[in-house]
Amino acid sequence: MSSKTFFSAKEIELLRERAKPEFIHPGEYSGGWSKSKYEPMKVLEAFPSLSIKSGFVLRAYQFVEGGNGNGVVWAMPEDCSFPEPNECDKLKDTFLECPRPEGAIDVMDVISGDGSELSYISASIFCREISELGAYWHGSSWSSHTIIDEDTKTEEFDFEKIKDWEWLEEKPVNFGPSVKKSEDKTFVVFYTHSGLMPGGLYKHIDIYDNNSYRPKLNSERIAKGGNQYLY
């Protein structure tokens, strides 16, 4: 029988802090799409149990309009050129029609790990951090979330006060981030708080097939309460 490995919210939040790049003001970009000034490989370096497959590198584009921004990160063969966004095909069925250079593939298709439980929860956090690289103001979502457990107490969230919240499903017994391995799957479960409307507590269940670090992401709001805001 497989067992769960638990982590503290504090140690997972520390990984997130290490992964945050130095802030670049959106005013440093021209409007529309351009090459990103962020270095996505440095985000990956913040997760020691993860690595990128040989021969690949991560590269990013940035979209800015006013004070709002979004980014897109691609995995590319190291020997491929990194063209300007106006030289790339545009993904017509995506938000803001992001540029996709020739040879680019999804980031998580080239991510490997050391097989540890930490590597899987690291992959769950990394994929969210890298998907929001370069997000500003209205472009931000995941950055509003704080990973929680029973010891969490911040300016925005106090675990002791959730007893008065409205639960949309049964209250969990244990809020600690966890990893559980079975014969053919690995399950990562963690909880977050976000005050960004619709705010509340969220449950995240990510499922990995064996020998893969590309998760199937599942997130749902399980309780509502506390202060809420809009960007």
Short mmCIF file of C-alpha atoms in Angstrom, two decimals:
data_model
loop_
_atom_site.label_atom_id
_atom_site.label_comp_id
_atom_site.label_asym_id
_atom_site.label_seq_id
_atom_site.Cartn_x
_atom_site.Cartn_y
_atom_site.Cartn_z
CA MET A 1 0.00 0.00 0.00
CA SER A 2 1.39 3.40 -0.98
CA SER A 3 1.60 6.15 1.60
CA LYS A 4 1.50 9.93 1.39
CA THR A 5 4.54 12.10 1.91
CA PHE A 6 3.63 15.44 3.47
CA PHE A 7 5.43 18.76 3.18
CA SER A 8 4.88 22.00 5.04
CA ALA A 9 3.33 24.92 3.21
CA LYS A 10 6.26 27.03 4.36
CA GLU A 11 8.87 24.92 2.57
CA ILE A 12 6.86 24.89 -0.66
CA GLU A 13 6.31 28.65 -0.48
CA LEU A 14 10.07 29.00 -0.04
CA LEU A 15 10.54 27.25 -3.40
CA ARG A 16 8.17 29.79 -4.92
CA GLU A 17 10.13 32.67 -3.43
CA ARG A 18 13.35 31.30 -4.88
CA ALA A 19 11.68 31.01 -8.28
CA LYS A 20 10.49 34.62 -8.44
CA PRO A 21 12.64 36.65 -10.83
CA GLU A 22 13.62 40.21 -10.11
CA PHE A 23 10.69 42.42 -11.04
CA ILE A 24 10.85 44.12 -14.42
CA HIS A 25 8.46 47.04 -14.81
CA PRO A 26 6.16 46.67 -17.83
CA GLY A 27 7.19 50.17 -18.87
CA GLU A 28 10.54 48.72 -19.92
CA TYR A 29 8.79 47.01 -22.85
CA SER A 30 7.28 48.44 -25.99
CA GLY A 31 3.59 47.64 -26.49
CA GLY A 32 2.46 44.29 -27.84
CA TRP A 33 4.69 41.22 -28.11
CA SER A 34 8.47 41.30 -27.73
CA LYS A 35 11.25 39.05 -26.49
CA SER A 36 11.06 38.72 -22.73
CA LYS A 37 13.68 40.31 -20.49
CA TYR A 38 13.10 37.46 -18.01
CA GLU A 39 15.27 34.35 -18.08
CA PRO A 40 12.98 31.31 -17.69
CA MET A 41 15.93 28.95 -17.13
CA LYS A 42 16.55 30.75 -13.82
CA VAL A 43 13.04 29.84 -12.70
CA LEU A 44 13.84 26.17 -13.31
CA GLU A 45 17.11 26.50 -11.38
CA ALA A 46 15.07 27.34 -8.25
CA PHE A 47 13.84 23.72 -8.19
CA PRO A 48 16.93 21.52 -7.58
CA SER A 49 15.05 18.24 -8.01
CA LEU A 50 14.04 19.19 -11.58
CA SER A 51 16.09 19.45 -14.76
CA ILE A 52 15.62 20.04 -18.47
CA LYS A 53 16.24 17.34 -21.04
CA SER A 54 19.56 17.55 -22.84
CA GLY A 55 19.58 19.72 -25.93
CA PHE A 56 16.71 22.00 -24.90
CA VAL A 57 16.43 25.50 -23.48
CA LEU A 58 13.53 27.64 -22.26
CA ARG A 59 12.79 30.94 -24.00
CA ALA A 60 10.07 33.50 -23.40
CA TYR A 61 8.05 36.22 -25.09
CA GLN A 62 6.32 39.11 -23.31
CA PHE A 63 3.08 40.93 -24.07
CA VAL A 64 2.46 44.36 -22.53
CA GLU A 65 -0.46 46.73 -22.90
CA GLY A 66 -0.59 49.65 -20.51
CA GLY A 67 0.30 48.33 -17.07
CA ASN A 68 -0.96 44.83 -17.87
CA GLY A 69 1.13 41.96 -19.13
CA ASN A 70 1.29 38.29 -20.02
CA GLY A 71 4.11 36.02 -21.05
CA VAL A 72 4.54 32.74 -22.88
CA VAL A 73 7.45 30.34 -22.38
CA TRP A 74 8.48 27.68 -24.89
CA ALA A 75 10.94 24.83 -24.81
CA MET A 76 13.20 24.96 -27.87
CA PRO A 77 16.18 23.02 -29.20
CA GLU A 78 19.34 24.83 -28.16
CA ASP A 79 20.51 25.12 -31.77
CA CYS A 80 17.29 26.79 -32.97
CA SER A 81 17.25 30.53 -33.51
CA PHE A 82 15.12 32.72 -31.23
CA PRO A 83 13.19 34.89 -33.69
CA GLU A 84 11.39 38.13 -33.01
CA PRO A 85 7.67 37.58 -32.27
CA ASN A 86 6.58 39.16 -35.56
CA GLU A 87 8.62 36.50 -37.36
CA CYS A 88 6.71 33.65 -35.68
CA ASP A 89 3.46 31.88 -36.38
CA LYS A 90 0.65 33.08 -34.13
CA LEU A 91 -1.56 30.66 -32.21
CA LYS A 92 -4.96 31.90 -33.36
CA ASP A 93 -6.90 29.91 -30.78
CA THR A 94 -5.01 31.30 -27.77
CA PHE A 95 -5.42 34.41 -25.66
CA LEU A 96 -3.55 37.32 -27.28
CA GLU A 97 -2.52 35.02 -30.18
CA CYS A 98 0.88 34.28 -28.67
CA PRO A 99 3.89 33.75 -30.95
CA ARG A 100 5.23 30.22 -31.39
CA PRO A 101 8.63 29.90 -33.09
CA GLU A 102 9.49 26.95 -35.28
CA GLY A 103 10.56 23.92 -33.22
CA ALA A 104 8.94 25.16 -29.99
CA ILE A 105 7.16 22.65 -27.75
CA ASP A 106 5.39 22.73 -24.38
CA VAL A 107 7.72 23.38 -21.45
CA MET A 108 6.60 20.40 -19.37
CA ASP A 109 7.41 18.00 -22.23
CA VAL A 110 11.14 18.59 -21.61
CA ILE A 111 11.16 18.65 -17.80
CA SER A 112 12.68 15.72 -15.92
CA GLY A 113 13.08 15.01 -12.22
CA ASP A 114 15.03 12.84 -9.83
CA GLY A 115 11.99 10.68 -9.04
CA SER A 116 11.56 11.93 -5.48
CA GLU A 117 8.29 13.06 -3.98
CA LEU A 118 9.76 16.55 -3.79
CA SER A 119 10.37 16.52 -7.54
CA TYR A 120 6.70 15.96 -8.27
CA ILE A 121 5.37 18.72 -6.06
CA SER A 122 8.17 20.89 -7.46
CA ALA A 123 6.88 20.18 -10.97
CA SER A 124 3.37 21.19 -9.91
CA ILE A 125 4.62 24.51 -8.60
CA PHE A 126 7.09 25.09 -11.44
CA CYS A 127 4.50 24.64 -14.17
CA ARG A 128 2.31 27.28 -12.56
CA GLU A 129 5.16 29.71 -11.95
CA ILE A 130 6.50 29.39 -15.48
CA SER A 131 3.03 29.84 -17.01
CA GLU A 132 2.73 33.21 -15.26
CA LEU A 133 6.23 34.48 -15.98
CA GLY A 134 5.84 38.08 -17.07
CA ALA A 135 2.26 38.44 -15.84
CA TYR A 136 1.39 41.93 -14.61
CA TRP A 137 -1.71 43.36 -12.99
CA HIS A 138 -4.81 42.00 -14.80
CA GLY A 139 -2.66 39.32 -16.39
CA SER A 140 -1.93 37.79 -12.97
CA SER A 141 -3.85 34.97 -11.33
CA TRP A 142 -1.67 32.25 -9.79
CA SER A 143 0.50 34.87 -8.08
CA SER A 144 -2.47 35.76 -5.87
CA HIS A 145 -2.45 32.26 -4.35
CA THR A 146 -0.68 31.30 -1.13
CA ILE A 147 -0.05 27.64 -0.37
CA ILE A 148 -1.49 26.87 3.04
CA ASP A 149 -1.54 24.35 5.85
CA GLU A 150 -2.73 24.45 9.44
CA ASP A 151 0.21 26.66 10.45
CA THR A 152 -0.36 29.38 7.85
CA LYS A 153 -0.88 32.89 9.12
CA THR A 154 -0.24 35.86 6.84
CA GLU A 155 -1.54 39.41 6.44
CA GLU A 156 -4.25 38.10 4.10
CA PHE A 157 -4.99 34.70 5.62
CA ASP A 158 -5.26 33.15 9.06
CA PHE A 159 -6.02 29.43 9.14
CA GLU A 160 -7.71 29.76 12.53
CA LYS A 161 -10.48 31.89 11.02
CA ILE A 162 -11.71 29.51 8.31
CA LYS A 163 -14.07 27.77 10.72
CA ASP A 164 -16.60 30.49 9.90
CA TRP A 165 -16.22 30.17 6.12
CA GLU A 166 -18.79 28.63 3.78
CA TRP A 167 -17.63 25.19 2.67
CA LEU A 168 -18.54 24.07 -0.84
CA GLU A 169 -17.43 20.51 -0.07
CA GLU A 170 -16.38 18.58 3.01
CA LYS A 171 -13.59 20.25 4.94
CA PRO A 172 -10.28 18.37 4.48
CA VAL A 173 -8.79 16.53 7.44
CA ASN A 174 -5.21 17.53 6.57
CA PHE A 175 -4.25 20.62 4.55
CA GLY A 176 -0.56 19.80 4.22
CA PRO A 177 0.83 19.54 0.67
CA SER A 178 1.23 15.86 -0.13
CA VAL A 179 2.53 13.41 -2.74
CA LYS A 180 1.26 9.86 -3.13
CA LYS A 181 2.70 7.32 -5.55
CA SER A 182 0.83 4.30 -6.89
CA GLU A 183 1.99 1.64 -9.34
CA ASP A 184 1.34 3.79 -12.40
CA LYS A 185 0.44 7.29 -11.15
CA THR A 186 1.69 10.00 -8.82
CA PHE A 187 -0.79 12.31 -7.12
CA VAL A 188 0.11 15.77 -5.83
CA VAL A 189 -2.43 17.50 -3.58
CA PHE A 190 -2.16 20.96 -2.05
CA TYR A 191 -4.40 23.80 -0.93
CA THR A 192 -4.16 27.53 -1.58
CA HIS A 193 -5.84 30.72 -0.49
CA SER A 194 -6.53 33.58 -2.88
CA GLY A 195 -8.37 36.81 -2.19
CA LEU A 196 -8.69 37.53 -5.92
CA MET A 197 -12.39 37.24 -6.75
CA PRO A 198 -13.92 34.76 -6.57
CA GLY A 199 -11.70 34.33 -3.54
CA GLY A 200 -11.49 31.53 -1.05
CA LEU A 201 -9.71 28.22 -0.56
CA TYR A 202 -8.72 26.07 -3.51
CA LYS A 203 -7.86 22.40 -3.75
CA HIS A 204 -5.34 21.33 -6.39
CA ILE A 205 -4.96 17.70 -7.45
CA ASP A 206 -2.27 17.09 -10.08
CA ILE A 207 -1.89 13.62 -11.62
CA TYR A 208 1.30 12.33 -13.23
CA ASP A 209 1.73 9.19 -15.30
CA ASN A 210 4.81 7.17 -14.46
CA ASN A 211 8.02 8.49 -16.05
CA SER A 212 6.33 11.80 -16.89
CA TYR A 213 6.61 15.23 -15.33
CA ARG A 214 3.72 16.67 -17.32
CA PRO A 215 0.78 16.90 -14.88
CA LYS A 216 -2.93 16.79 -15.50
CA LEU A 217 -4.03 19.83 -13.51
CA ASN A 218 -7.23 19.86 -11.50
CA SER A 219 -8.17 22.86 -9.36
CA GLU A 220 -11.44 23.80 -7.68
CA ARG A 221 -12.67 26.26 -5.09
CA ILE A 222 -13.74 24.41 -1.94
CA ALA A 223 -14.59 27.26 0.46
CA LYS A 224 -15.39 30.95 0.31
CA GLY A 225 -14.84 33.62 2.88
CA GLY A 226 -12.46 36.34 4.00
CA ASN A 227 -11.63 39.58 2.24
CA GLN A 228 -11.78 39.64 -1.55
CA TYR A 229 -10.46 42.06 -4.13
CA LEU A 230 -10.13 42.76 -7.85
CA TYR A 231 -7.04 43.97 -9.70
#
